[in-house]
Tab-separated table of C-alpha atoms in Angstrom:
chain	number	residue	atom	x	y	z
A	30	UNK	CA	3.577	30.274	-3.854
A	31	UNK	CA	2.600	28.489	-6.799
A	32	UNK	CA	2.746	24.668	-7.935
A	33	UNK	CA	2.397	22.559	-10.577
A	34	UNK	CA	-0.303	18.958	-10.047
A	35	UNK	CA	-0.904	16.484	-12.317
A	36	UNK	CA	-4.563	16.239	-12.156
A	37	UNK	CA	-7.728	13.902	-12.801
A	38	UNK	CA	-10.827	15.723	-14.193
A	39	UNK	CA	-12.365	13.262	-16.257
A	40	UNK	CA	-12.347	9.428	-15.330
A	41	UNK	CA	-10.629	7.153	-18.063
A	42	UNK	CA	-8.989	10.362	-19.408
A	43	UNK	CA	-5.431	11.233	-18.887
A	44	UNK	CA	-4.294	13.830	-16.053
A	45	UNK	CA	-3.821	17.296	-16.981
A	46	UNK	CA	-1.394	19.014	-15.796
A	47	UNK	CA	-2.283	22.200	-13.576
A	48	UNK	CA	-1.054	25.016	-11.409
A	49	UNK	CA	-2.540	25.826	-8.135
A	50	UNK	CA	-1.697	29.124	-5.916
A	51	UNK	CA	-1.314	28.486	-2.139
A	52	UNK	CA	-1.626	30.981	0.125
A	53	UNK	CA	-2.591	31.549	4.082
A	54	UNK	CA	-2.722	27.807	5.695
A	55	UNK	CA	-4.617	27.028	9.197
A	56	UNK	CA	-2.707	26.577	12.389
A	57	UNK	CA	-1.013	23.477	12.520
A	58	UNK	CA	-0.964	22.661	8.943
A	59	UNK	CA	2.714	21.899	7.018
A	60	UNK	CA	3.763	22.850	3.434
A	61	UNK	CA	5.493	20.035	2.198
A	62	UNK	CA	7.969	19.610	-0.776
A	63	UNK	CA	7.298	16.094	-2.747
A	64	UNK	CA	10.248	14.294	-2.542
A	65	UNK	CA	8.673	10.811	-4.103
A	66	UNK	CA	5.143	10.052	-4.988
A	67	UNK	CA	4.367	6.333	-5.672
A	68	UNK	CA	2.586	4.814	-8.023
A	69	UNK	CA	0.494	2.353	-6.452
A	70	UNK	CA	-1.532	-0.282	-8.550
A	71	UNK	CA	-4.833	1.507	-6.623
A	72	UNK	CA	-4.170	4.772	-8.825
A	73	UNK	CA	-5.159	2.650	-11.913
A	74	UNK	CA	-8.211	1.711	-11.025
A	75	UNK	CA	-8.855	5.458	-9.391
A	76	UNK	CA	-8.277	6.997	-12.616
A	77	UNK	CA	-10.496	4.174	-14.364
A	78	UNK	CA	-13.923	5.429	-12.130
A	79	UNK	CA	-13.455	2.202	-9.928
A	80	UNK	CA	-13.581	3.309	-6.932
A	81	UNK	CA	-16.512	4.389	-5.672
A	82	UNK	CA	-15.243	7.215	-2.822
A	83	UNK	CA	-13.231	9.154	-5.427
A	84	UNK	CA	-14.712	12.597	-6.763
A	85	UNK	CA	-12.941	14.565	-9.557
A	86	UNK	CA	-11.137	17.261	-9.789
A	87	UNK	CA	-8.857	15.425	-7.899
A	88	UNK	CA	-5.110	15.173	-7.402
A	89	UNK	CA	-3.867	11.625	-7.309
A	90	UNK	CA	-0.893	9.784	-5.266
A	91	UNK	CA	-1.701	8.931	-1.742
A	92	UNK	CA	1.984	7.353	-1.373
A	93	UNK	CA	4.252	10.486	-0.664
A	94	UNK	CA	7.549	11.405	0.969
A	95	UNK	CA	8.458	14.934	1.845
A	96	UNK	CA	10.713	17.981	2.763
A	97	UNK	CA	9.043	20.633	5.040
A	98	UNK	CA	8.599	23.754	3.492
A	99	UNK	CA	6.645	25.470	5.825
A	100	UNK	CA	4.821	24.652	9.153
A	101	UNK	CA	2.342	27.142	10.022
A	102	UNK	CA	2.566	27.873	13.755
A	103	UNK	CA	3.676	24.183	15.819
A	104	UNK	CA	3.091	20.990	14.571
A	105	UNK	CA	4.754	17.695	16.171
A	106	UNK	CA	5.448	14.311	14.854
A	107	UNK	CA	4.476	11.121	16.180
A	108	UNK	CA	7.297	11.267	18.781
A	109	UNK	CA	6.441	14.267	20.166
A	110	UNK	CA	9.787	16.112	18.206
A	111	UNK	CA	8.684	19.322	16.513
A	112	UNK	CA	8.663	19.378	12.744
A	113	UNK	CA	10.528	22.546	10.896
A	114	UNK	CA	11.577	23.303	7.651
A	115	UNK	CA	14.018	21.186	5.730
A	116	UNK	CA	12.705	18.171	7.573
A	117	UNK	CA	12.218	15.220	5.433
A	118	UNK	CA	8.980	13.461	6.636
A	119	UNK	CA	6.355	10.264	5.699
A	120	UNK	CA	2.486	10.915	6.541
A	121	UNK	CA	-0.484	8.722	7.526
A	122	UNK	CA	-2.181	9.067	4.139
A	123	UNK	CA	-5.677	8.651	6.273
A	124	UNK	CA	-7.042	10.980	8.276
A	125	UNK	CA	-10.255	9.709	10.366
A	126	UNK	CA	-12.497	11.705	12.862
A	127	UNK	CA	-11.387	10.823	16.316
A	128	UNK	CA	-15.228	10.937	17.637
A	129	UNK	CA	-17.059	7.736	16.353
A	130	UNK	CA	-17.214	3.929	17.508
A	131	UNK	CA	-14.352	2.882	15.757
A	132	UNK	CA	-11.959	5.171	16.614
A	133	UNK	CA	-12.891	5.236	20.205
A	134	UNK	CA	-13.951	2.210	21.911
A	135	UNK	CA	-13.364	-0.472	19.001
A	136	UNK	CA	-9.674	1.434	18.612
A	137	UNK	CA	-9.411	0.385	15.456
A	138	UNK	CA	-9.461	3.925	13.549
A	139	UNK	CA	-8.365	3.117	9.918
A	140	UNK	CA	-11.769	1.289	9.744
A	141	UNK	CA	-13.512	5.381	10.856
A	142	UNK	CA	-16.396	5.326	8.380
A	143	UNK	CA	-15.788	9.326	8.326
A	144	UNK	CA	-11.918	8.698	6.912
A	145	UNK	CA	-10.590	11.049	4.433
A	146	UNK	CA	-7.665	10.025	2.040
A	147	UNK	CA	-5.038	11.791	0.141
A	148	UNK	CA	-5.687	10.747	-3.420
A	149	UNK	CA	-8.163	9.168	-3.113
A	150	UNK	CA	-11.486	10.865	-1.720
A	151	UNK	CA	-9.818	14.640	-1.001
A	152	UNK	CA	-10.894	16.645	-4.055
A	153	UNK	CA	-8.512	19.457	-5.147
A	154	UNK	CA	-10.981	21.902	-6.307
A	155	UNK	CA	-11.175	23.554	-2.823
A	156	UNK	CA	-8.461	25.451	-1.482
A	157	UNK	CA	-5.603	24.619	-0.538
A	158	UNK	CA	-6.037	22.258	-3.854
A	159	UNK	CA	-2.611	20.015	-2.559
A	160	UNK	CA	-4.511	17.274	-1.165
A	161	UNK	CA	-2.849	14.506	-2.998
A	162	UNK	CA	0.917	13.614	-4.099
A	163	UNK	CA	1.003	13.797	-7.882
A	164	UNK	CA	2.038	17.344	-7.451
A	165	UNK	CA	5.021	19.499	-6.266
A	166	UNK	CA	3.616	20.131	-3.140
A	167	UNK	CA	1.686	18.975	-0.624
A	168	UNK	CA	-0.550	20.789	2.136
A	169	UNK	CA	-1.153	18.307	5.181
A	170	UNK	CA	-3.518	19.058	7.062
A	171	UNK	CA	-3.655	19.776	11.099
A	172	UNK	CA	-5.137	16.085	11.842
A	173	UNK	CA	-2.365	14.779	9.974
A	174	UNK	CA	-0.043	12.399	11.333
A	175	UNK	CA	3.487	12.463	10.488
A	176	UNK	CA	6.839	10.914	11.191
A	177	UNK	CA	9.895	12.490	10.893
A	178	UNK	CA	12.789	10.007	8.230
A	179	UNK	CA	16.441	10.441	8.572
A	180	UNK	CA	17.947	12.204	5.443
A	181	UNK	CA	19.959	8.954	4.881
A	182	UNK	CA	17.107	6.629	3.596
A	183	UNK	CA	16.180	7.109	-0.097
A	184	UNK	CA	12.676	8.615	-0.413
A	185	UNK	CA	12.095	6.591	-3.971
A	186	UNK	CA	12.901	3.425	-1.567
A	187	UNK	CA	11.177	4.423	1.683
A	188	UNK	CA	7.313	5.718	-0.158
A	189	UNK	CA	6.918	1.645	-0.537
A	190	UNK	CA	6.068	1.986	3.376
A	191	UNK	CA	3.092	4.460	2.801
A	192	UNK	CA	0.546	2.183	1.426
A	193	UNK	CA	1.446	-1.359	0.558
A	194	UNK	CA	4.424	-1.403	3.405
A	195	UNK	CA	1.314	0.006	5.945
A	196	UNK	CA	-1.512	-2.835	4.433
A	197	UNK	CA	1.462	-5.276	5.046
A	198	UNK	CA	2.062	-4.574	8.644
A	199	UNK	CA	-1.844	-4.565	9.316
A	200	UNK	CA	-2.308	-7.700	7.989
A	201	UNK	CA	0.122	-9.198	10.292
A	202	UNK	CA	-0.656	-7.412	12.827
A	203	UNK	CA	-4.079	-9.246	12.866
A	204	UNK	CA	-2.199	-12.341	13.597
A	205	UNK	CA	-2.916	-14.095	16.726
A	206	UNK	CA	0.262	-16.444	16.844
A	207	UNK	CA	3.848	-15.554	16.161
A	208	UNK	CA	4.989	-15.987	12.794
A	209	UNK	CA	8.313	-18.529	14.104
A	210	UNK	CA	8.199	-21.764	12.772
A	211	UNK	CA	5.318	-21.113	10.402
A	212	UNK	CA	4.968	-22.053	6.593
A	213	UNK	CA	3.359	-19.044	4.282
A	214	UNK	CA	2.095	-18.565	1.116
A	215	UNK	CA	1.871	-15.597	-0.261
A	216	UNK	CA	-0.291	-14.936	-3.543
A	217	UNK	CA	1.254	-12.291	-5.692
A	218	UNK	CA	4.332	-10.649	-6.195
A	219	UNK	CA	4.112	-6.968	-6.646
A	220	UNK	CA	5.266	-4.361	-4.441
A	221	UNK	CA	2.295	-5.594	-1.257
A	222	UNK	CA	3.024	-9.335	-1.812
A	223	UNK	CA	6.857	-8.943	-1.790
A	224	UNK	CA	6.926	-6.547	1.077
A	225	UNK	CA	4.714	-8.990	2.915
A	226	UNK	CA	7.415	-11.711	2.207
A	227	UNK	CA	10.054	-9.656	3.679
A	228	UNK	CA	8.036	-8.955	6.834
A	229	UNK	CA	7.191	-12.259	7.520
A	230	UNK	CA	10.549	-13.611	6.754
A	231	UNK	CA	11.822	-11.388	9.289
A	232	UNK	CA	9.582	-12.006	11.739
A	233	UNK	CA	10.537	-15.736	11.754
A	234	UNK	CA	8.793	-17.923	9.062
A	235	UNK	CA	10.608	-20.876	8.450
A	236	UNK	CA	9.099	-21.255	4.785
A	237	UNK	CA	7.944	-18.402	3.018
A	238	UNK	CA	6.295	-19.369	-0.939
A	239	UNK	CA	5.728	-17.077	-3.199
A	240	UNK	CA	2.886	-17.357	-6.387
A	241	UNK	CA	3.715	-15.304	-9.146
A	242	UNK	CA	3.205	-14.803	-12.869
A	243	UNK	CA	5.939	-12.391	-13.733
A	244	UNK	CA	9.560	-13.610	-14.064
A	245	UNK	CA	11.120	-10.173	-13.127
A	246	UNK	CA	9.022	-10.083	-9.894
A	247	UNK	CA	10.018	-13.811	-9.368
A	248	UNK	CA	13.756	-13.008	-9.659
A	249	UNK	CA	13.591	-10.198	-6.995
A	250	UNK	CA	11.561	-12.198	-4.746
A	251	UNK	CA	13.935	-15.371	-4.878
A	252	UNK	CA	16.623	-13.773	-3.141
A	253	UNK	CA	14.790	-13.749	0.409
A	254	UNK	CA	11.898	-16.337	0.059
A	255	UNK	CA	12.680	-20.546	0.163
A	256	UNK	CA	9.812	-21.424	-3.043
A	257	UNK	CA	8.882	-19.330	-5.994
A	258	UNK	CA	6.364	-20.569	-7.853
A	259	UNK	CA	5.744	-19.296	-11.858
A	260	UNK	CA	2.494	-19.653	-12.041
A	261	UNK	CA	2.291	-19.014	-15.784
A	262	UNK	CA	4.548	-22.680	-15.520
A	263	UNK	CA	3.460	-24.459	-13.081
A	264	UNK	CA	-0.879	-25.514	-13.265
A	265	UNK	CA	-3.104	-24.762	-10.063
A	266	UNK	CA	-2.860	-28.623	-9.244
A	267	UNK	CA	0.571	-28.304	-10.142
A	268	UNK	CA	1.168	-25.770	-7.768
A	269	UNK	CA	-1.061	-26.995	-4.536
A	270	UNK	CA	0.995	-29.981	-4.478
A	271	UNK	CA	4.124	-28.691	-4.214
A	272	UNK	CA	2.886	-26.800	-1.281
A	273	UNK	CA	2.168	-30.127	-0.034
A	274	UNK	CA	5.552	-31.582	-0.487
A	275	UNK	CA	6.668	-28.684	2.066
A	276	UNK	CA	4.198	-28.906	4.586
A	277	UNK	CA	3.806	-32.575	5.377
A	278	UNK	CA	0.631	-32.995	3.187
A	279	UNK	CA	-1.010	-30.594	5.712
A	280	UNK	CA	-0.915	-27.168	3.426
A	281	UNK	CA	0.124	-23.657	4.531
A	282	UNK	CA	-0.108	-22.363	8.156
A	283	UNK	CA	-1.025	-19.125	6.410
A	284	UNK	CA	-2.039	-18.076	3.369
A	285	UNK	CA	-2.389	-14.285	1.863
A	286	UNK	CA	-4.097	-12.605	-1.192
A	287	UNK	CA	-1.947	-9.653	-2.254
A	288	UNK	CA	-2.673	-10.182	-5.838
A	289	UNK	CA	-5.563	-7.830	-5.758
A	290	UNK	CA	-8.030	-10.171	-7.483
A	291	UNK	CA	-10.722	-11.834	-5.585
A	292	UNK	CA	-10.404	-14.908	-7.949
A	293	UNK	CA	-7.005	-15.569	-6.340
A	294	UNK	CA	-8.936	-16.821	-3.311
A	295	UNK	CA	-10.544	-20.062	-4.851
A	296	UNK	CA	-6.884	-21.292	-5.337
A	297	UNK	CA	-5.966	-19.885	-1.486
A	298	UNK	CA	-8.338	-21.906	-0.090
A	299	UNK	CA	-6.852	-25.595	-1.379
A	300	UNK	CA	-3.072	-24.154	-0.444
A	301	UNK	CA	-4.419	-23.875	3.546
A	302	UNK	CA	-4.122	-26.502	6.334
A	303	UNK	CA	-7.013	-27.189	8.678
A	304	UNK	CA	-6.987	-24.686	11.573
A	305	UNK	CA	-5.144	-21.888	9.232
A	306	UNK	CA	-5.584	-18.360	8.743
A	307	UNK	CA	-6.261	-16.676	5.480
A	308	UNK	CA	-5.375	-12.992	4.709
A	309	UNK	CA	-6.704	-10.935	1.762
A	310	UNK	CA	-4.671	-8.078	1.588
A	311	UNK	CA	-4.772	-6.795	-1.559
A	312	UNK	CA	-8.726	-6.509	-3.026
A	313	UNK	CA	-9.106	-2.560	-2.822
A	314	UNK	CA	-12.372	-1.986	-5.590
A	315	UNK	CA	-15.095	-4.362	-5.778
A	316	UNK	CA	-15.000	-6.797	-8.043
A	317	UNK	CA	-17.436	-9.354	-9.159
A	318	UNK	CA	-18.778	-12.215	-6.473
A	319	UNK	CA	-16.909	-15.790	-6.474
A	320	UNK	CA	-18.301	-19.212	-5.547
A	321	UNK	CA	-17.504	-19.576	-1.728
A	322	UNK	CA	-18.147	-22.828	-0.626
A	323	UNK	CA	-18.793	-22.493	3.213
A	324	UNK	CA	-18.710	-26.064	4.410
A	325	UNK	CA	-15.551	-26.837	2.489
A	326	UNK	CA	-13.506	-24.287	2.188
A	327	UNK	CA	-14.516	-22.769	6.076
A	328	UNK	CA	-16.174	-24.667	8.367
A	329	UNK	CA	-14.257	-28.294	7.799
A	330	UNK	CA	-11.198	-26.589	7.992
A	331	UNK	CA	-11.955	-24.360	10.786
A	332	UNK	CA	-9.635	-21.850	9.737
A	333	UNK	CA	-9.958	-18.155	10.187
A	334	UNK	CA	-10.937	-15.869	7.341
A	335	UNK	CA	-9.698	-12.199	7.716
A	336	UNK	CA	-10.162	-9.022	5.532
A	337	UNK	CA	-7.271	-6.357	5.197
A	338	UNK	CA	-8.294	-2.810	4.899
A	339	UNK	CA	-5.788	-0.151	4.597
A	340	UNK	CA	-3.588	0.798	8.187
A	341	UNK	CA	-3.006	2.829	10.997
A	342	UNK	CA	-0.214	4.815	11.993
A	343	UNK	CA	1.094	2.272	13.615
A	344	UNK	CA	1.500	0.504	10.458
A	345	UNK	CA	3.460	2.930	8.688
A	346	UNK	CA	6.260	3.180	11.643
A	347	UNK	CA	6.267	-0.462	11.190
A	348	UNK	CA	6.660	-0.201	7.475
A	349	UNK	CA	9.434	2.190	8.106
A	350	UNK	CA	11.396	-0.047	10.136
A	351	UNK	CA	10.932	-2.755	7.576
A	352	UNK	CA	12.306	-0.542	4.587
A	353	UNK	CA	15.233	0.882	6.493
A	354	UNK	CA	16.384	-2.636	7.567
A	355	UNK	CA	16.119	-4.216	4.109
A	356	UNK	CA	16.939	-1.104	2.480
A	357	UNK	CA	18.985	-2.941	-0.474
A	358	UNK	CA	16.028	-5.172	-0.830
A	359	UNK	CA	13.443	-2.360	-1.295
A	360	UNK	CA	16.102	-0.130	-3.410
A	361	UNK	CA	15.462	-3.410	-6.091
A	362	UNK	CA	11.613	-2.991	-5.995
A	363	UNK	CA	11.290	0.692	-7.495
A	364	UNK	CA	11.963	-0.264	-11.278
A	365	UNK	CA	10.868	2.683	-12.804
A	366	UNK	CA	11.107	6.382	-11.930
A	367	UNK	CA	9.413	9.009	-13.936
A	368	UNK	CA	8.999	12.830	-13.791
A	369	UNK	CA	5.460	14.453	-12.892
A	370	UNK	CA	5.002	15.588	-16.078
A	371	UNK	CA	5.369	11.555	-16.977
A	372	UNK	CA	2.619	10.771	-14.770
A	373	UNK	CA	-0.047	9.223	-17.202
A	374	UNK	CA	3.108	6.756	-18.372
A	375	UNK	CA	3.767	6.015	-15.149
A	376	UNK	CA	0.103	4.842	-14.869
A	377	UNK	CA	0.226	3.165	-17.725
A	378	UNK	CA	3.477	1.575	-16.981
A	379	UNK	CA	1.707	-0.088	-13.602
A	380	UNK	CA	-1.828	-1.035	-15.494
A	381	UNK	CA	0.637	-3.063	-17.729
A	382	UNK	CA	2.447	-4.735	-15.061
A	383	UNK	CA	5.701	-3.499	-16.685
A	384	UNK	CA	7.016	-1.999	-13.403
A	385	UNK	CA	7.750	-3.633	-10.130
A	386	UNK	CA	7.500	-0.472	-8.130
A	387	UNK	CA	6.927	2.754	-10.276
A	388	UNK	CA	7.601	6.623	-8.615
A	389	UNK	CA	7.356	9.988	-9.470
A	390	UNK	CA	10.518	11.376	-8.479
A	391	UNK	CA	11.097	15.196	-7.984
A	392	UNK	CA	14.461	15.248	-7.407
């Protein structure tokens, strides 16, 4: 069988599109039909050189939904239910080794030093070439994890859960108190900030503030959060003291970065109460250093500084509940759909913040 992949040879040149032949698979693997690829905001800086684990050739998209084409021998899902041909399935986009400290005794395996990636690290230039989901197909691998989706949940809608829906769920999960009662403050409002506002939302914050600088991402995110703030409107100052107003002059029980840029934090830290947690989410590439003033900003406030990397599978069947409970309010996210052939606008369309949610679609 033979597909088409849109594919990355040169950094800061646009994907070419290419056909790759598959044919014998190992035991266990599954051939999988792409149903959606997203478009996340990580691709961008990927295709830029920016991230220093990615080798070219390479196949980009490590947010993918699927339709079995093939499974070679068994394979089961997470829930021990075999997987077979027509079933339409989501993927842990990481797969880690199972053997070193972090996977066994810390159990905290999306931090495996050893961790391959779809899309991001898994070259295509050695068979079986499908390791990421800017193509038609996809090969996942034995180690894979997957989970089987019911046929009713829109696979444009449900991709959100792959990588931004996952990041969500482990940034929350790293929470040591239960969200009910609390004030947040979430910085950013593309698809990772807004999912994060749903979660939390649903998981019992009483206030939930949003920092923005796009109107169109403001206007989706008002219909579920209690503050919006424009921050192309409102001044920093402007801004901290309306957080403020809602919390009692105290500040934010919890703050999170999901804007992606490490400068975001300097204004994080002045929108946090003594004793509260801080959550950056959404720095993926490094960036340049930022004054960090430790006595101020951390130890007179005592609160608790915690970095977000990627997920587990946990994550994702966390994410998945999320989407297919607030399925209308995801459906609004995805903005722009393009065809594979469209995939260097698509990137294009996310480096210019013109899309909420962009996806390849294939159907």
């Amino acid at each position: 069988m033979k597909f088409k992949a849109m594919v990355l040879e040169v950094f800061k040149e646009p994907l070419q599109m290419r056909e790759f032949e598959i044919k014998e698979l190992p035991e266990g693997s599954v051939l999988v039909r792409t149903l959606a690829s997203g478009v996340c905001g990580s691709d961008v800086h990927i295709a830029k050189g920016e991230d220093p684990r990615t080798p070219v050739p390479i196949i980009l998209g490590h947010e993918g939904v699927g339709e079995v084409v093939e499974v070679v021998g068994e394979k089961k899902d997470i829930n021990n239910e075999p997987i077979r041909p027509k079933d339409r399935i989501i993927w842990n986009r990481g797969i880690v080794c199972k053997r070193c400290y972090w996977c066994t005794v810390a159990k905290q395996p999306h931090l495996c030093p050893n961790r391959k990636v779809y899309g991001i690290n898994m070259s295509c230039k050695d068979y079986p070439h499908l390791l990421g989901c800017y193509s038609e197909a996809i090969v996942l691998l034995p180690e894979v994890e997957v989970l089987r989706l019911s046929h009713e949940i829109d696979p444009s809608t449900v991709v959100i859960a792959s990588c931004s829906g996952a990041t969500a769920m482990n940034a929350l999960d790293s929470l040591t108190e239960p969200l009910v009662g609390k004030t947040v403050v979430v910085q950013g409002v593309g698809p990772l900030g807004i999912f994060i506002a749903v979660a939390v939302k649903s998981m019992g914050a009483s206030t939930v503030v949003v920092i923005g600088g796009s109107f169109e991402r403001l206007s989706v995110a008002k219909e579920f959060v209690d503050v919006s703030l424009n921050r192309r409107e409102l001044s920093e100052e402007e801004r901290r003291r309306r957080v403020l107003e809602i919390t009692h002059n105290r500040g934010a029980d919890i703050v999170i970065e999901a804007t992606g840029d490490s400068r975001a934090l300097l204004e994080g830290f002045n929108l946090l109460r003594r004793g509260g947690t801080y959550l950056v989410t959404g720095v993926a590439v490094p960036q340049q250093p930022i004054p960090f003033f430790v006595y101020e900003n951390l130890v007179l406030k005592s609160i608790t500084l915690q970095g977000v990397w990627v997920s587990d599978t946990r994550h994702l069947v966390q994410a998945v509940n999320v989407v297919s409970s607030h399925s209308k309010v995801f459906e609004k996210l995805v903005t722009h759909r393009f065809r594979l052939e469209q995939a260097n606008e698509a990137l294009k369309c996310v480096e210019e913040r013109k899309a909420l949610k962009a996806v390849i679609c294939f159907e």
